Tab-separated table of C-alpha atoms in Angstrom:
chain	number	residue	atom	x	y	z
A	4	UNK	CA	-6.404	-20.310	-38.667
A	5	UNK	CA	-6.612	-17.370	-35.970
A	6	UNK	CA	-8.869	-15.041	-36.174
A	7	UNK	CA	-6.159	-12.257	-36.287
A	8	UNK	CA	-4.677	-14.042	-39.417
A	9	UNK	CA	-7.839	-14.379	-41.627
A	10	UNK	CA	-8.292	-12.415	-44.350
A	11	UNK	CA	-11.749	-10.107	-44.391
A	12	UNK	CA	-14.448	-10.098	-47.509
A	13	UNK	CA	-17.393	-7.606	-47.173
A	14	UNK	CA	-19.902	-8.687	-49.476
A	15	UNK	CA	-23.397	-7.093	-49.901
A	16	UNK	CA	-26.820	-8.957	-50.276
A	17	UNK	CA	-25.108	-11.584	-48.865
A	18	UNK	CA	-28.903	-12.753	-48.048
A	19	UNK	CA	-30.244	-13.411	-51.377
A	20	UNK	CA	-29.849	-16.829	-53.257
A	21	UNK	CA	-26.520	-15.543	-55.245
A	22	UNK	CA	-25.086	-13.290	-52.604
A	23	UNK	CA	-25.648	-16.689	-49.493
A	24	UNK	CA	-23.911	-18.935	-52.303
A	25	UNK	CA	-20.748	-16.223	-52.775
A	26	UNK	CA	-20.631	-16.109	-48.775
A	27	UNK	CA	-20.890	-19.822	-48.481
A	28	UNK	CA	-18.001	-20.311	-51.144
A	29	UNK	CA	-15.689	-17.365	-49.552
A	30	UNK	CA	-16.315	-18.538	-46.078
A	31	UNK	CA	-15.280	-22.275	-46.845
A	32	UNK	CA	-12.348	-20.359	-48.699
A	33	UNK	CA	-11.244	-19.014	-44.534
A	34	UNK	CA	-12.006	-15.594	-45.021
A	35	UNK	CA	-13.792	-14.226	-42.350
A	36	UNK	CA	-17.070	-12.211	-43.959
A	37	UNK	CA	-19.107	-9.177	-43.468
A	38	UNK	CA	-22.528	-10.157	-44.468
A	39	UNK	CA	-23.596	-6.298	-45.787
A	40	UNK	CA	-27.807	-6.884	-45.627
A	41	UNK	CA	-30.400	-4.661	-45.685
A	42	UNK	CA	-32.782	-7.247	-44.125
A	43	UNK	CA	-31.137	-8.211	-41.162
A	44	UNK	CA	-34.079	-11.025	-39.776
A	45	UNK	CA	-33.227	-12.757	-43.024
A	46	UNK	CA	-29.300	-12.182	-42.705
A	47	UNK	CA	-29.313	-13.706	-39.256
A	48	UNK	CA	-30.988	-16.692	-40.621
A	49	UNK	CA	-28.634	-17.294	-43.544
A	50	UNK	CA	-25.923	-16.824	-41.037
A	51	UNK	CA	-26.659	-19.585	-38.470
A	52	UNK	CA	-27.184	-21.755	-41.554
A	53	UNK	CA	-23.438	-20.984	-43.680
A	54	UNK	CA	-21.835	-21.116	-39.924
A	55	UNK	CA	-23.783	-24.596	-39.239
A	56	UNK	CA	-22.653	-25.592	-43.205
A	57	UNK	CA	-18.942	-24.354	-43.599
A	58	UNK	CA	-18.059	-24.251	-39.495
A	59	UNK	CA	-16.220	-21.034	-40.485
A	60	UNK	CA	-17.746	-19.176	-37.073
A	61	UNK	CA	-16.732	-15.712	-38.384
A	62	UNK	CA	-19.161	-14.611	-40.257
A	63	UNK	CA	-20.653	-11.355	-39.216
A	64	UNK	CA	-24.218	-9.739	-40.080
A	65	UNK	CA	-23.905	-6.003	-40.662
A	66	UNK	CA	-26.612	-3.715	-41.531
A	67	UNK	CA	-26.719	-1.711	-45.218
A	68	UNK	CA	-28.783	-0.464	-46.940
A	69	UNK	CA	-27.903	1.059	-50.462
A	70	UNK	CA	-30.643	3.004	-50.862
A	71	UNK	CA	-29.510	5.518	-48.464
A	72	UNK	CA	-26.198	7.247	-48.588
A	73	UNK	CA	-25.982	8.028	-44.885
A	74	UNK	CA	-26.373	4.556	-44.348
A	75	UNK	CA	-23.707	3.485	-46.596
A	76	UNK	CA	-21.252	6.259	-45.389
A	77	UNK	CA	-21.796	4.493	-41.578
A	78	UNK	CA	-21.260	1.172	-43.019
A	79	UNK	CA	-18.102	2.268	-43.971
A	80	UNK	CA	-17.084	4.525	-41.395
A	81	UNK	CA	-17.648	1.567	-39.121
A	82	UNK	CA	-15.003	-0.643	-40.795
A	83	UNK	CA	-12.867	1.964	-41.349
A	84	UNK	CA	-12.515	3.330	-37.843
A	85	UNK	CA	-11.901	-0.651	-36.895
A	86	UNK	CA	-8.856	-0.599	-39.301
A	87	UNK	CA	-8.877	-4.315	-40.360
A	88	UNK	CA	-7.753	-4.802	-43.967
A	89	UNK	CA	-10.154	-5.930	-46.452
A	90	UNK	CA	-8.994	-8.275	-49.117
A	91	UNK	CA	-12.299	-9.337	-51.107
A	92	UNK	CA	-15.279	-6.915	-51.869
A	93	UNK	CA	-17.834	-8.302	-53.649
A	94	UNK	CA	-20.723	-5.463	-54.783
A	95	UNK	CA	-23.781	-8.080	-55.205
A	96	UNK	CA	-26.567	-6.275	-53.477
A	97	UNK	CA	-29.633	-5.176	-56.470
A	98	UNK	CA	-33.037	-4.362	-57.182
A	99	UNK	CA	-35.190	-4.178	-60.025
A	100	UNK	CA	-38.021	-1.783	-58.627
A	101	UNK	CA	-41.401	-1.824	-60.068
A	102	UNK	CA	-42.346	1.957	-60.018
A	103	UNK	CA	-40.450	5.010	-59.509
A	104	UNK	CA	-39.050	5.932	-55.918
A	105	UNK	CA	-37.271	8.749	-54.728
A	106	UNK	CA	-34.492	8.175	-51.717
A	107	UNK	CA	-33.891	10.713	-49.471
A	108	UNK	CA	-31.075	11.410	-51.368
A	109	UNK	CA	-32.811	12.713	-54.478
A	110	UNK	CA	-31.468	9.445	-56.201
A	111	UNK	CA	-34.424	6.765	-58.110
A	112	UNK	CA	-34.136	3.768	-55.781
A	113	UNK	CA	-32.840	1.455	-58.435
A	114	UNK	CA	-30.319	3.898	-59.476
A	115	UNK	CA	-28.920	4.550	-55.509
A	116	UNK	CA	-28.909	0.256	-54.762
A	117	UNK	CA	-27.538	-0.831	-57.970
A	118	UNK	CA	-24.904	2.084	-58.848
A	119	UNK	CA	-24.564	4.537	-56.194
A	120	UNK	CA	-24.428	2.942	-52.976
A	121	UNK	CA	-22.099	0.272	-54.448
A	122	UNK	CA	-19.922	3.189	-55.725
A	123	UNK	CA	-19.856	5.145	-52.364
A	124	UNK	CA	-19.218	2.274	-50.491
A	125	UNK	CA	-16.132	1.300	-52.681
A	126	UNK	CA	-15.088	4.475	-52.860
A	127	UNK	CA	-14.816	4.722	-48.860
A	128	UNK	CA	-13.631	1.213	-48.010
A	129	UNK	CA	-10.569	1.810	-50.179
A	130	UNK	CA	-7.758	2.825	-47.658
A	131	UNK	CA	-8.512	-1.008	-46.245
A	132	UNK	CA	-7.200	-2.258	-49.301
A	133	UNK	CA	-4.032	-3.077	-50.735
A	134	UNK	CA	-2.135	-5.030	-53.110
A	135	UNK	CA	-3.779	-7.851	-53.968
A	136	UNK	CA	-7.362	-6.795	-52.788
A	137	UNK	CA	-9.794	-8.032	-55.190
A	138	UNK	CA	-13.074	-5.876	-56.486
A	139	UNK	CA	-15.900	-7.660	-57.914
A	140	UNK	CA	-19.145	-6.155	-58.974
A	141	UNK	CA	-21.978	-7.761	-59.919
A	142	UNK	CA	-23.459	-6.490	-63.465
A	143	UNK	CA	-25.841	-7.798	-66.218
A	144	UNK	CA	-25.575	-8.790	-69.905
A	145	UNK	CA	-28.815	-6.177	-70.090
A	146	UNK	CA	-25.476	-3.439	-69.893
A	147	UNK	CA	-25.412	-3.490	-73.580
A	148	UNK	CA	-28.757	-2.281	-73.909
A	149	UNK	CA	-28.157	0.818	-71.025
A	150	UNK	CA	-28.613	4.502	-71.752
A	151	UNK	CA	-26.901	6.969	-69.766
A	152	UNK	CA	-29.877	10.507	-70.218
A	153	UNK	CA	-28.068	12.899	-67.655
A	154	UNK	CA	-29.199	14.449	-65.239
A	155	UNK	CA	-32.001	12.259	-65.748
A	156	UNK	CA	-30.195	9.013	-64.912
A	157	UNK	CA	-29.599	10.366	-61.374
A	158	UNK	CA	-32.903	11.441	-60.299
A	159	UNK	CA	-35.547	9.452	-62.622
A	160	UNK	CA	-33.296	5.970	-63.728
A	161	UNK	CA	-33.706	7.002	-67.450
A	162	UNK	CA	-35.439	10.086	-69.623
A	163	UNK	CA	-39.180	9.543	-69.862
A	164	UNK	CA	-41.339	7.849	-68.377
A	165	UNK	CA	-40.837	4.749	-65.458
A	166	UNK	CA	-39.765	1.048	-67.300
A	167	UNK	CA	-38.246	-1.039	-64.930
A	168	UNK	CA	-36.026	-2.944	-67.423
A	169	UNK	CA	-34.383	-0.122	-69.106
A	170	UNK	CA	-33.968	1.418	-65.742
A	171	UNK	CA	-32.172	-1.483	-64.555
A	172	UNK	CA	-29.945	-2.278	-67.631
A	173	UNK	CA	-29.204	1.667	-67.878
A	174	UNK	CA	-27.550	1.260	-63.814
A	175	UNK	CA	-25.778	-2.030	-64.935
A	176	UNK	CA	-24.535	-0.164	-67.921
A	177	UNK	CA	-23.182	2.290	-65.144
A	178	UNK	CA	-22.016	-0.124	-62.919
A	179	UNK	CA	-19.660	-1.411	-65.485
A	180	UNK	CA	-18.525	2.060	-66.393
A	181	UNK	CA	-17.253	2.286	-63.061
A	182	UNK	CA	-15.606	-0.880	-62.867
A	183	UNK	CA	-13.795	-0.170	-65.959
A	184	UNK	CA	-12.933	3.329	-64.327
A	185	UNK	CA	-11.778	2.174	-61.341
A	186	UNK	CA	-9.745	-0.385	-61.874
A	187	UNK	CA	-7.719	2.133	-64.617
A	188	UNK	CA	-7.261	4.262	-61.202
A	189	UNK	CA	-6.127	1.162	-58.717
A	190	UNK	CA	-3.996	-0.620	-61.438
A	191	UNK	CA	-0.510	0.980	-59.706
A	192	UNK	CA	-1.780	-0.297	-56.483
A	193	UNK	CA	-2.298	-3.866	-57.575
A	194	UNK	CA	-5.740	-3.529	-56.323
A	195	UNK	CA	-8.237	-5.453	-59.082
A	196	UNK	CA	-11.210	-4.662	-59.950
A	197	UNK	CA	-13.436	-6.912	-62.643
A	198	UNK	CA	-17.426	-6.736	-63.556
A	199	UNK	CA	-19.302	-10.492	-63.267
A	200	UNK	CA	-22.447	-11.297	-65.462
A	201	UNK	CA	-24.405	-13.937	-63.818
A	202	UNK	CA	-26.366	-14.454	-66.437
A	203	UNK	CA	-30.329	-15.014	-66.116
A	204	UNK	CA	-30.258	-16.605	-62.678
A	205	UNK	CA	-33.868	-18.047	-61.165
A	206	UNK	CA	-33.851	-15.533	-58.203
A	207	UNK	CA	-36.811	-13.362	-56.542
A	208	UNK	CA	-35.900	-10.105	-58.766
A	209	UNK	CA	-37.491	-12.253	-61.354
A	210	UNK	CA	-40.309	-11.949	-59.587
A	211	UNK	CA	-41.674	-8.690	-58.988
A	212	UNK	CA	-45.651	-8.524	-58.813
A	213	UNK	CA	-46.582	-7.665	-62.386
A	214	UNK	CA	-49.225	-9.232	-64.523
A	215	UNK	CA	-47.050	-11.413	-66.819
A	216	UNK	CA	-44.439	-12.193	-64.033
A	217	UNK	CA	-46.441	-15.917	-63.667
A	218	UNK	CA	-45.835	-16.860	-66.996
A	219	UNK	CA	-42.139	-15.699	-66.642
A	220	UNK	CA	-41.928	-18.253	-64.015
A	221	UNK	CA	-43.955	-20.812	-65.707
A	222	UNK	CA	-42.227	-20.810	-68.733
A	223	UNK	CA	-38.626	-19.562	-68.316
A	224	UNK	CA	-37.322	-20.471	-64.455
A	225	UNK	CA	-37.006	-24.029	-65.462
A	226	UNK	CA	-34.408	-23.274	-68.272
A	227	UNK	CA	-32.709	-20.536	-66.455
A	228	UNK	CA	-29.179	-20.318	-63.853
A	229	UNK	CA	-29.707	-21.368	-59.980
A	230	UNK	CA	-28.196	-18.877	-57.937
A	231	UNK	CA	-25.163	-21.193	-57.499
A	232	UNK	CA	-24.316	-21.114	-61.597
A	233	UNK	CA	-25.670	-17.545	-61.348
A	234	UNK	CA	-22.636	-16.937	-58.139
A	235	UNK	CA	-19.957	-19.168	-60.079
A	236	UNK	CA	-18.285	-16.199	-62.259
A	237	UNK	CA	-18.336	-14.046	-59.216
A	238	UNK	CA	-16.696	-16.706	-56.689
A	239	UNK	CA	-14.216	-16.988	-59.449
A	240	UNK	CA	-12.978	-13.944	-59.533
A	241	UNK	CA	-12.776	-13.311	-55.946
A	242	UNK	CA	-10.849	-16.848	-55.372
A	243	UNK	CA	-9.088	-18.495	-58.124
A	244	UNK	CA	-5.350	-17.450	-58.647
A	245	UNK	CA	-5.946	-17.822	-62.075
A	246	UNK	CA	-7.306	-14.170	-61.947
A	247	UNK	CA	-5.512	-12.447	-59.322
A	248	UNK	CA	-3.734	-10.097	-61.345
A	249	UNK	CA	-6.604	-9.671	-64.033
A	250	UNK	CA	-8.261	-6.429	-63.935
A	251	UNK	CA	-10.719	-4.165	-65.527
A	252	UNK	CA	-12.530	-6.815	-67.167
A	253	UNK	CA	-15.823	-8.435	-67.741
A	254	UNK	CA	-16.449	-11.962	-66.972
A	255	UNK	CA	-19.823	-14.285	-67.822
A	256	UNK	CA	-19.585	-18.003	-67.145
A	257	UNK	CA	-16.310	-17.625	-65.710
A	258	UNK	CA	-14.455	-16.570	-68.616
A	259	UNK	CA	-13.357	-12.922	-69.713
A	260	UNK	CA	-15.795	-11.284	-72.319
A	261	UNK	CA	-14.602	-8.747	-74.924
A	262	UNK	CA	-16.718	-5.501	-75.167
A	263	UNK	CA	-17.404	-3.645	-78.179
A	264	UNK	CA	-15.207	-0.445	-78.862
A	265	UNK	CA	-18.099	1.685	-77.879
A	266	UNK	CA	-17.487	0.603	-74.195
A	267	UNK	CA	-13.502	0.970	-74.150
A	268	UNK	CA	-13.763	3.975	-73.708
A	269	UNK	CA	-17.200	4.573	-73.356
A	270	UNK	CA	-18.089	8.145	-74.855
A	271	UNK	CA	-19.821	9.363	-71.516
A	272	UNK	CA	-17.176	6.921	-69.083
A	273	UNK	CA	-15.681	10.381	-67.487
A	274	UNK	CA	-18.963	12.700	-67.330
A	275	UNK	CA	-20.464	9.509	-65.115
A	276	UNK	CA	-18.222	9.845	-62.863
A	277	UNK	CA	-17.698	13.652	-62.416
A	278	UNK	CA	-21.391	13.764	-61.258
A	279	UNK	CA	-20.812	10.563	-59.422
A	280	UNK	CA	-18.166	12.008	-57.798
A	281	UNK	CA	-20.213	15.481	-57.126
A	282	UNK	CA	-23.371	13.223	-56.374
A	283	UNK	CA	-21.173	11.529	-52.904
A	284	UNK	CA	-18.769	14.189	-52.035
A	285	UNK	CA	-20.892	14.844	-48.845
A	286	UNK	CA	-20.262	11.439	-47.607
A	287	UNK	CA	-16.542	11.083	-48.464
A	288	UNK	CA	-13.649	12.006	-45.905
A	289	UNK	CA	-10.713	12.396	-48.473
């Protein structure tokens, strides 16, 4: 296939044992892929290595970094002044941060990697799209256990003090929110847009330098996902026909999940993103 004629994916954290198993499976699909890293050392290692395994030869390392907005915005602004359609975005990229940190943006760390870059970035790489573009973001089962405290969630992850765990499942909770969201706004353009639990996957956010973290890996990484079962739902979505025209839903182990009424609609589904919205205006051009 020429390079003219092969359809583009972007996907993020395209380094990390899920997000090298998604580019490995899109890349033997003939797309040709953005790799969207933050560590670009490791990015041009996992490059050589899916180019050497698939002998698709365009794949493409491109630094992001979620955790700042300016950085997303020229992420973007680079693909969208290059004006090459983009048929598969897969939101991956996460973190599950140990302690409190403050971007430059004002945003808690986990909060900007796992909710608000993603958003931004989607939000901005949506003229590229069209019908039949497929949106796939990467959430957690711990989105059923999320609290949305605003303006808290914004600045400090959750009200109260630091817990990594909430913090996390309260950005997955609004992660899903916005998938749900979206994909309500993008239906008329036959643009998709679906949420993928992995499940409990044995990857390095497991591990995360506290105390009891060894007997996590001791005790439950034997029993748990590899990053390919982890990837499967995801790859899924972005490839099978089966769910091209599917939209708006979750998905864990490959399958669509039904979610309680409390999430459809979600009582706080439009106030997230108003102040999402007024949280990246500085960074959009529409």
């Amino acid at each position: 296939m020429a390079e003219t004629e092969m359809k583009i994916a972007v996907i993020t954290g395209a380094d990390g044992g899920m997000g090298t198993e998604i580019t490995r499976a899109v890349a033997m699909a003939g797309y040709r892929v953005v790799m969207a890293c933050c560590n670009m050392e490791r990015a041009q290692l996992r490059r050589q290595q899916l180019i050497t395994e698939t002998g698709n030869t365009q794949i493409e390392c491109k630094h992001l970094d979620l955790a700042s907005l300016a950085t997303v915005a020229a992420f973007a602004d680079h693909l969208l002044q290059r004006k090459e359609k983009i048929s598969l975005l897969m939101n991956n990229a996460g973190t599950m941060e140990t302690a409190r940190r403050t971007t430059a943006d004002g945003l808690e760390r986990t909060v900007s990697v796992n909710y608000v870059g993603p958003y931004l970035l989607t939000r901005k790489l949506l003229p590229l799209m069209d019908k039949g573009s497929r949106i796939v973001n990467m959430v957690s089962c711990t989105y059923a256990i999320g609290r949305l405290d605003f303006p808290d969630f914004f600045t400090k992850g959750r009200k109260g003090s630091f817990w990594r765990i909430p913090v996390y499942s309260n950005t997955k909770l609004a992660l899903t929110l916005f998938t749900l969201k979206l994909a309500e706004q993008l239906r008329e353009r036959g643009i998709t847009v679906n949420a993928a639990d992995p499940g409990i996957v044995s990857t390095d956010i497991i591990t995360m330098q506290m105390w009891f973290d060894p007997l996590t890996d001791l005790f439950f990484r034997p029993f748990i996902r590899t990053p390919r079962q982890g990837a499967d739902t995801a790859i899924r979505l972005l490839l099978d026909k089966e769910w091209e025209q599917t939209s708006g839903r979750l998905f864990a182990s490959g399958r669509p999940k039904t979610l309680s009424a409390k999430f459809t609609p979600h009582a706080q589904q439009n106030e997230l993103w108003e102040l999402t919205e007024k949280t990246i205006k500085p960074w959009l051009n529409d």
